[in-house]
Every structure is written in C-alpha cells, then in structure tokens.
Tab-separated table of C-alpha atoms in Angstrom:
chain	number	residue	atom	x	y	z
A	1	MET	CA	-7.943	21.402	9.618
A	2	PRO	CA	-7.099	21.748	12.434
A	3	PHE	CA	-6.071	18.140	13.077
A	4	PHE	CA	-3.680	17.481	10.195
A	5	ILE	CA	-1.947	20.773	9.357
A	6	ASP	CA	1.569	19.264	9.171
A	7	CYS	CA	0.625	15.946	7.572
A	8	ILE	CA	2.544	15.254	4.338
A	9	GLY	CA	1.076	11.899	3.303
A	10	ALA	CA	0.432	8.339	4.407
A	11	ILE	CA	2.309	5.070	4.875
A	12	ASP	CA	1.189	1.455	4.625
A	13	GLY	CA	2.212	-1.943	3.357
A	14	THR	CA	0.855	-3.931	0.444
A	15	HIS	CA	1.570	-7.339	-1.046
A	16	ILE	CA	2.935	-8.005	-4.527
A	17	LEU	CA	2.799	-11.575	-5.801
A	18	ALA	CA	6.226	-13.201	-5.870
A	19	MET	CA	7.969	-16.297	-7.162
A	20	VAL	CA	10.596	-17.664	-4.770
A	21	PRO	CA	12.675	-20.870	-4.426
A	22	ASP	CA	10.924	-23.781	-2.727
A	23	ARG	CA	13.130	-23.473	0.369
A	24	GLU	CA	11.797	-19.928	0.980
A	25	VAL	CA	8.120	-20.524	0.237
A	26	SER	CA	7.063	-20.695	3.894
A	27	SER	CA	8.525	-17.258	4.673
A	28	PHE	CA	6.814	-15.650	1.675
A	29	ARG	CA	3.427	-17.367	2.078
A	30	ASN	CA	0.666	-14.878	2.889
A	31	ARG	CA	-2.599	-15.599	4.653
A	32	HIS	CA	-4.208	-16.619	1.367
A	33	GLY	CA	-1.605	-19.368	0.962
A	34	MET	CA	0.195	-17.640	-1.910
A	35	GLN	CA	3.717	-16.248	-2.126
A	36	SER	CA	4.178	-12.486	-2.069
A	37	GLN	CA	6.631	-9.796	-1.075
A	38	ASN	CA	5.599	-7.184	1.462
A	39	ILE	CA	6.122	-3.621	0.235
A	40	LEU	CA	6.266	-0.578	2.518
A	41	VAL	CA	5.198	2.654	0.840
A	42	ALA	CA	4.993	6.313	1.797
A	43	CYS	CA	3.072	8.595	-0.567
A	44	ASN	CA	1.943	12.207	-0.716
A	45	PHE	CA	-1.498	13.611	-1.446
A	46	ASP	CA	-0.637	14.102	-5.130
A	47	LEU	CA	-0.605	10.308	-5.556
A	48	GLN	CA	3.175	10.159	-5.853
A	49	PHE	CA	5.472	7.700	-4.120
A	50	ILE	CA	7.840	9.318	-1.629
A	51	TYR	CA	9.540	6.164	-0.356
A	52	VAL	CA	9.325	2.484	-1.301
A	53	LEU	CA	10.920	-0.486	0.481
A	54	SER	CA	10.501	-3.761	-1.413
A	55	GLY	CA	11.763	-7.312	-1.033
A	56	TRP	CA	10.559	-8.283	2.439
A	57	GLU	CA	8.811	-11.599	3.119
A	58	SER	CA	5.023	-11.416	3.236
A	59	SER	CA	5.038	-12.811	6.778
A	60	THR	CA	6.883	-9.704	8.027
A	61	HIS	CA	4.821	-7.272	10.102
A	62	ASP	CA	4.497	-3.745	8.730
A	63	SER	CA	6.035	-2.267	11.885
A	64	LYS	CA	9.235	-4.238	11.256
A	65	LEU	CA	9.390	-2.895	7.710
A	66	LEU	CA	9.041	0.627	9.079
A	67	ASN	CA	11.861	0.098	11.579
A	68	ASP	CA	14.050	-1.141	8.726
A	69	ALA	CA	13.120	1.840	6.552
A	70	LEU	CA	14.054	4.265	9.333
A	71	SER	CA	17.415	2.607	10.063
A	72	ARG	CA	18.778	2.425	6.499
A	73	ARG	CA	21.358	4.782	5.032
A	74	ASN	CA	18.788	5.815	2.402
A	75	ASP	CA	16.123	5.981	5.078
A	76	LEU	CA	12.544	7.180	5.038
A	77	HIS	CA	13.158	10.831	5.841
A	78	VAL	CA	10.419	12.777	7.582
A	79	PRO	CA	11.035	16.561	7.722
A	80	GLN	CA	11.145	18.164	11.145
A	81	GLY	CA	7.650	18.906	12.427
A	82	LYS	CA	5.943	16.844	9.696
A	83	TYR	CA	4.359	13.402	9.851
A	84	PHE	CA	2.619	10.629	7.936
A	85	LEU	CA	-0.748	9.037	8.651
A	86	ALA	CA	-0.683	5.311	9.433
A	87	ASP	CA	-3.216	2.631	10.272
A	88	CYS	CA	-3.512	0.671	13.514
A	89	GLY	CA	-0.793	-1.743	12.360
A	90	PHE	CA	1.746	0.944	13.250
A	91	ALA	CA	2.414	2.403	16.667
A	92	ASN	CA	2.015	6.112	17.251
A	93	ARG	CA	5.339	7.916	16.964
A	94	ARG	CA	6.383	11.537	16.673
A	95	GLN	CA	6.510	11.216	12.868
A	96	PHE	CA	3.595	8.797	12.362
A	97	LEU	CA	0.020	9.308	13.477
A	98	ALA	CA	-2.309	6.314	13.855
A	99	PRO	CA	-6.082	6.526	14.466
A	100	LEU	CA	-7.651	6.294	17.898
A	101	ARG	CA	-8.121	2.672	18.952
A	102	GLY	CA	-11.496	1.368	20.064
A	103	VAL	CA	-13.283	4.003	17.971
A	104	ARG	CA	-15.025	3.608	14.620
A	105	TYR	CA	-12.518	4.189	11.858
A	106	HIS	CA	-13.165	2.786	8.374
A	107	LEU	CA	-15.063	5.006	5.956
A	108	LYS	CA	-17.740	2.365	5.461
A	109	ASP	CA	-18.451	2.520	9.202
A	110	PHE	CA	-19.721	6.073	8.717
A	111	GLY	CA	-21.737	5.428	5.570
A	112	GLY	CA	-25.518	5.569	5.567
A	113	GLN	CA	-28.140	7.626	7.307
A	114	GLY	CA	-27.617	8.232	11.002
A	115	ARG	CA	-24.039	6.911	11.048
A	116	TYR	CA	-22.314	10.288	11.212
A	117	PRO	CA	-19.651	10.946	13.900
A	118	ARG	CA	-21.143	11.181	17.376
A	119	ASN	CA	-18.225	12.763	19.206
A	120	ALA	CA	-14.805	14.364	18.710
A	121	SER	CA	-12.974	11.018	18.675
A	122	GLU	CA	-15.131	9.605	15.887
A	123	LEU	CA	-14.806	12.838	13.915
A	124	PHE	CA	-11.016	12.637	14.243
A	125	ASN	CA	-10.987	9.034	12.995
A	126	LEU	CA	-13.282	9.879	10.091
A	127	ARG	CA	-11.025	12.722	8.961
A	128	HIS	CA	-7.972	10.499	9.463
A	129	ALA	CA	-9.481	7.699	7.357
A	130	SER	CA	-10.531	10.129	4.614
A	131	LEU	CA	-6.978	11.454	4.267
A	132	ARG	CA	-5.255	8.085	4.667
A	133	ASN	CA	-7.377	6.723	1.826
A	134	VAL	CA	-4.758	8.204	-0.526
A	135	ILE	CA	-2.459	5.237	0.199
A	136	GLU	CA	-5.164	2.791	-0.832
A	137	ARG	CA	-5.820	4.809	-3.993
A	138	ILE	CA	-2.164	4.814	-5.013
A	139	PHE	CA	-1.917	1.045	-4.502
A	140	GLY	CA	-4.984	0.574	-6.674
A	141	VAL	CA	-3.737	2.879	-9.436
A	142	PHE	CA	-0.291	1.258	-9.348
A	143	LYS	CA	-1.614	-2.295	-9.754
A	144	PHE	CA	-4.089	-1.160	-12.397
A	145	ARG	CA	-1.382	0.606	-14.372
A	146	PHE	CA	1.284	-2.120	-14.188
A	147	THR	CA	-0.568	-5.333	-14.979
A	148	ILE	CA	2.655	-7.349	-14.737
A	149	PHE	CA	1.925	-7.518	-11.009
A	150	LYS	CA	-1.353	-9.378	-11.553
A	151	THR	CA	0.827	-12.481	-11.454
A	152	ALA	CA	4.260	-13.129	-9.991
A	153	PRO	CA	6.868	-11.736	-12.426
A	154	PRO	CA	8.937	-14.701	-13.773
A	155	PHE	CA	12.327	-13.298	-12.739
A	156	PRO	CA	14.839	-13.902	-9.936
A	157	PHE	CA	13.488	-12.503	-6.680
A	158	GLN	CA	15.986	-9.653	-6.528
A	159	THR	CA	14.798	-8.566	-9.959
A	160	GLN	CA	11.181	-8.792	-8.793
A	161	ALA	CA	11.957	-6.449	-5.888
A	162	GLU	CA	13.802	-4.016	-8.157
A	163	LEU	CA	10.963	-4.118	-10.689
A	164	VAL	CA	8.635	-2.698	-8.048
A	165	LEU	CA	11.046	0.199	-7.481
A	166	ALA	CA	11.387	0.840	-11.217
A	167	CYS	CA	7.621	0.905	-11.742
A	168	THR	CA	7.016	3.251	-8.798
A	169	GLY	CA	9.585	5.607	-10.304
A	170	LEU	CA	7.858	5.394	-13.678
A	171	HIS	CA	4.519	6.039	-12.006
A	172	ASN	CA	5.906	9.228	-10.438
A	173	PHE	CA	7.295	10.377	-13.788
A	174	LEU	CA	3.919	9.908	-15.451
A	175	ARG	CA	2.119	11.713	-12.624
A	176	LYS	CA	4.454	14.698	-12.941
A	177	GLU	CA	4.793	14.909	-16.714
A	178	CYS	CA	1.424	13.787	-18.080
A	179	HIS	CA	-1.222	16.493	-17.922
A	180	SER	CA	-3.921	13.855	-18.381
A	181	ASP	CA	-3.285	10.566	-16.595
A	182	GLU	CA	-5.572	8.201	-18.508
A	183	PHE	CA	-4.845	5.285	-16.183
A	184	LEU	CA	-5.931	7.320	-13.171
A	185	VAL	CA	-9.171	8.393	-14.879
A	186	GLU	CA	-9.970	4.849	-16.027
A	187	TYR	CA	-9.164	3.383	-12.624
A	188	GLU	CA	-11.290	5.785	-10.628
A	189	GLY	CA	-14.176	5.416	-13.054
A	190	ASP	CA	-14.133	1.616	-13.167
A	191	GLN	CA	-16.668	0.255	-10.715
A	192	ASP	CA	-15.800	-3.359	-11.513
A	193	LEU	CA	-12.340	-3.190	-9.952
A	194	PRO	CA	-11.766	-4.794	-6.544
A	195	PRO	CA	-12.188	-2.560	-3.473
A	196	LEU	CA	-9.038	-0.734	-2.365
A	197	ASP	CA	-8.507	-2.580	0.897
A	198	THR	CA	-4.795	-3.014	1.562
A	199	GLU	CA	-5.598	-5.746	4.049
A	200	GLU	CA	-7.020	-7.979	1.298
A	201	GLU	CA	-5.116	-9.063	-1.800
A	202	ASN	CA	-7.168	-9.454	-4.946
A	203	LEU	CA	-8.305	-13.092	-5.079
A	204	GLU	CA	-8.422	-13.107	-8.871
A	205	TRP	CA	-4.760	-12.147	-8.997
A	206	LEU	CA	-3.972	-14.897	-6.496
A	207	SER	CA	-5.770	-17.562	-8.527
A	208	GLN	CA	-3.892	-16.503	-11.675
A	209	ASN	CA	-0.601	-16.792	-9.831
A	210	GLN	CA	-1.567	-20.220	-8.491
A	211	LEU	CA	-2.151	-21.415	-12.052
A	212	GLN	CA	1.202	-19.969	-13.119
A	213	GLN	CA	2.979	-21.769	-10.276
A	214	LYS	CA	1.399	-25.093	-11.254
A	215	LEU	CA	2.390	-24.698	-14.890
A	216	MET	CA	6.004	-23.908	-13.965
A	217	HIS	CA	6.276	-26.944	-11.696
A	218	GLY	CA	4.447	-29.209	-14.134
A	219	LYS	CA	1.605	-29.973	-11.712
C-alpha cells in the first residue's frame, strides 16, 4: 500500500533443462552452453501458478513469450483493472508493471546498514522487488519439489514441455489440498540451496545434464 493495491501476482521466465535433436541445439542453447526450454510463468501471492507457457527455445526473449501468451486462444487473462509485477526484461504495459529503470532495485542492493531507500523512487523499487520475489520463490519450490528437472527429462521434446504443465498443475493441487506443504517448509529452511535468481540457472544442474548428454551420445 498504496502502490500495489490491484496487483494480483508476478510474471517472469525461467529455464528448464531440455533434450532436443542435434539440428535444434543452437536454438535451445542458453548462455551457459546447455540446452533448455524457456518457460513463462504467472503466479499469485499464494505460491500458485496462474498461467504457464512452456516449450519455447531458450534463446527467445521473455517479452516475445509474453506477446505469444497474450495472443493465444487460451491466453494469459488479466482481469480488468488488475496487473502483474514484472522485471526490467518486460516493457511497462497497462497490465504489467516493471520497476523504475536507473534506480536501485534488487533486494540485496538495500541490504546492510545505511543502504535503506533514499527517496520515493528507491522505496517504490524496494517494495516492487519484495513483492515480485514471489516468482523467484515459486521457481525455487517447483524445482526443489520436482527433481526430475535437475536434468533434462529423457523424453521427446513435446513430452518435456507437457511435463512442465503437468507438474505445475500438481504443484497447485498440493498447495490447495495439503494443509502442511513439507516441500515448501524444507525448501525455505534449506540454506544450502542455490539462490533464487531467475537470471542464473543452477550450475550443478547444468553439469549433471552435460554428463547425461555425453552418456547418451557415447562421448
């Protein structure tokens, strides 16, 4: 309050390791040199998935995924007068609110003595980052819960994309029906897990996938 009264959640993209035919490797190669699919997600503040778009190449920019999600028949629907929080990778739109550019944003930028917000713009970005952190939390919980995604699932790519959708649906079911979500408790209490930065894939997961790829190709 009063900045985010009508906010209903956050959107962002994340990468899930993928196994693709050799002819498509270049399109699915991420900046770590591994193959992955880019997933666009919208979630609410109860750590539930609202919308998931899977199957895009890792080289695809998040803004293109969003345009695709908004143009589909089963599109990402945003109720009138409501909006999602987004990071700087997305442009400001009526239904999506990005942080102020050129102003401190990440939570770690405000950590420590004497690093509190110095003006209204920094306070806005701090509150924005605190709320948008829910998307990073849900990515972390999801990958912690479904360990199949620590490596590229050994299925046809279409099945890999559909597996993401199935697991997000299962995650939502567990969030709604389980009074005590043990995975959520264990995840949030485990200090040895990688930081929840959606800009950085977990390098351990990447190295495991690299080994899997070598074994499959006999190298």
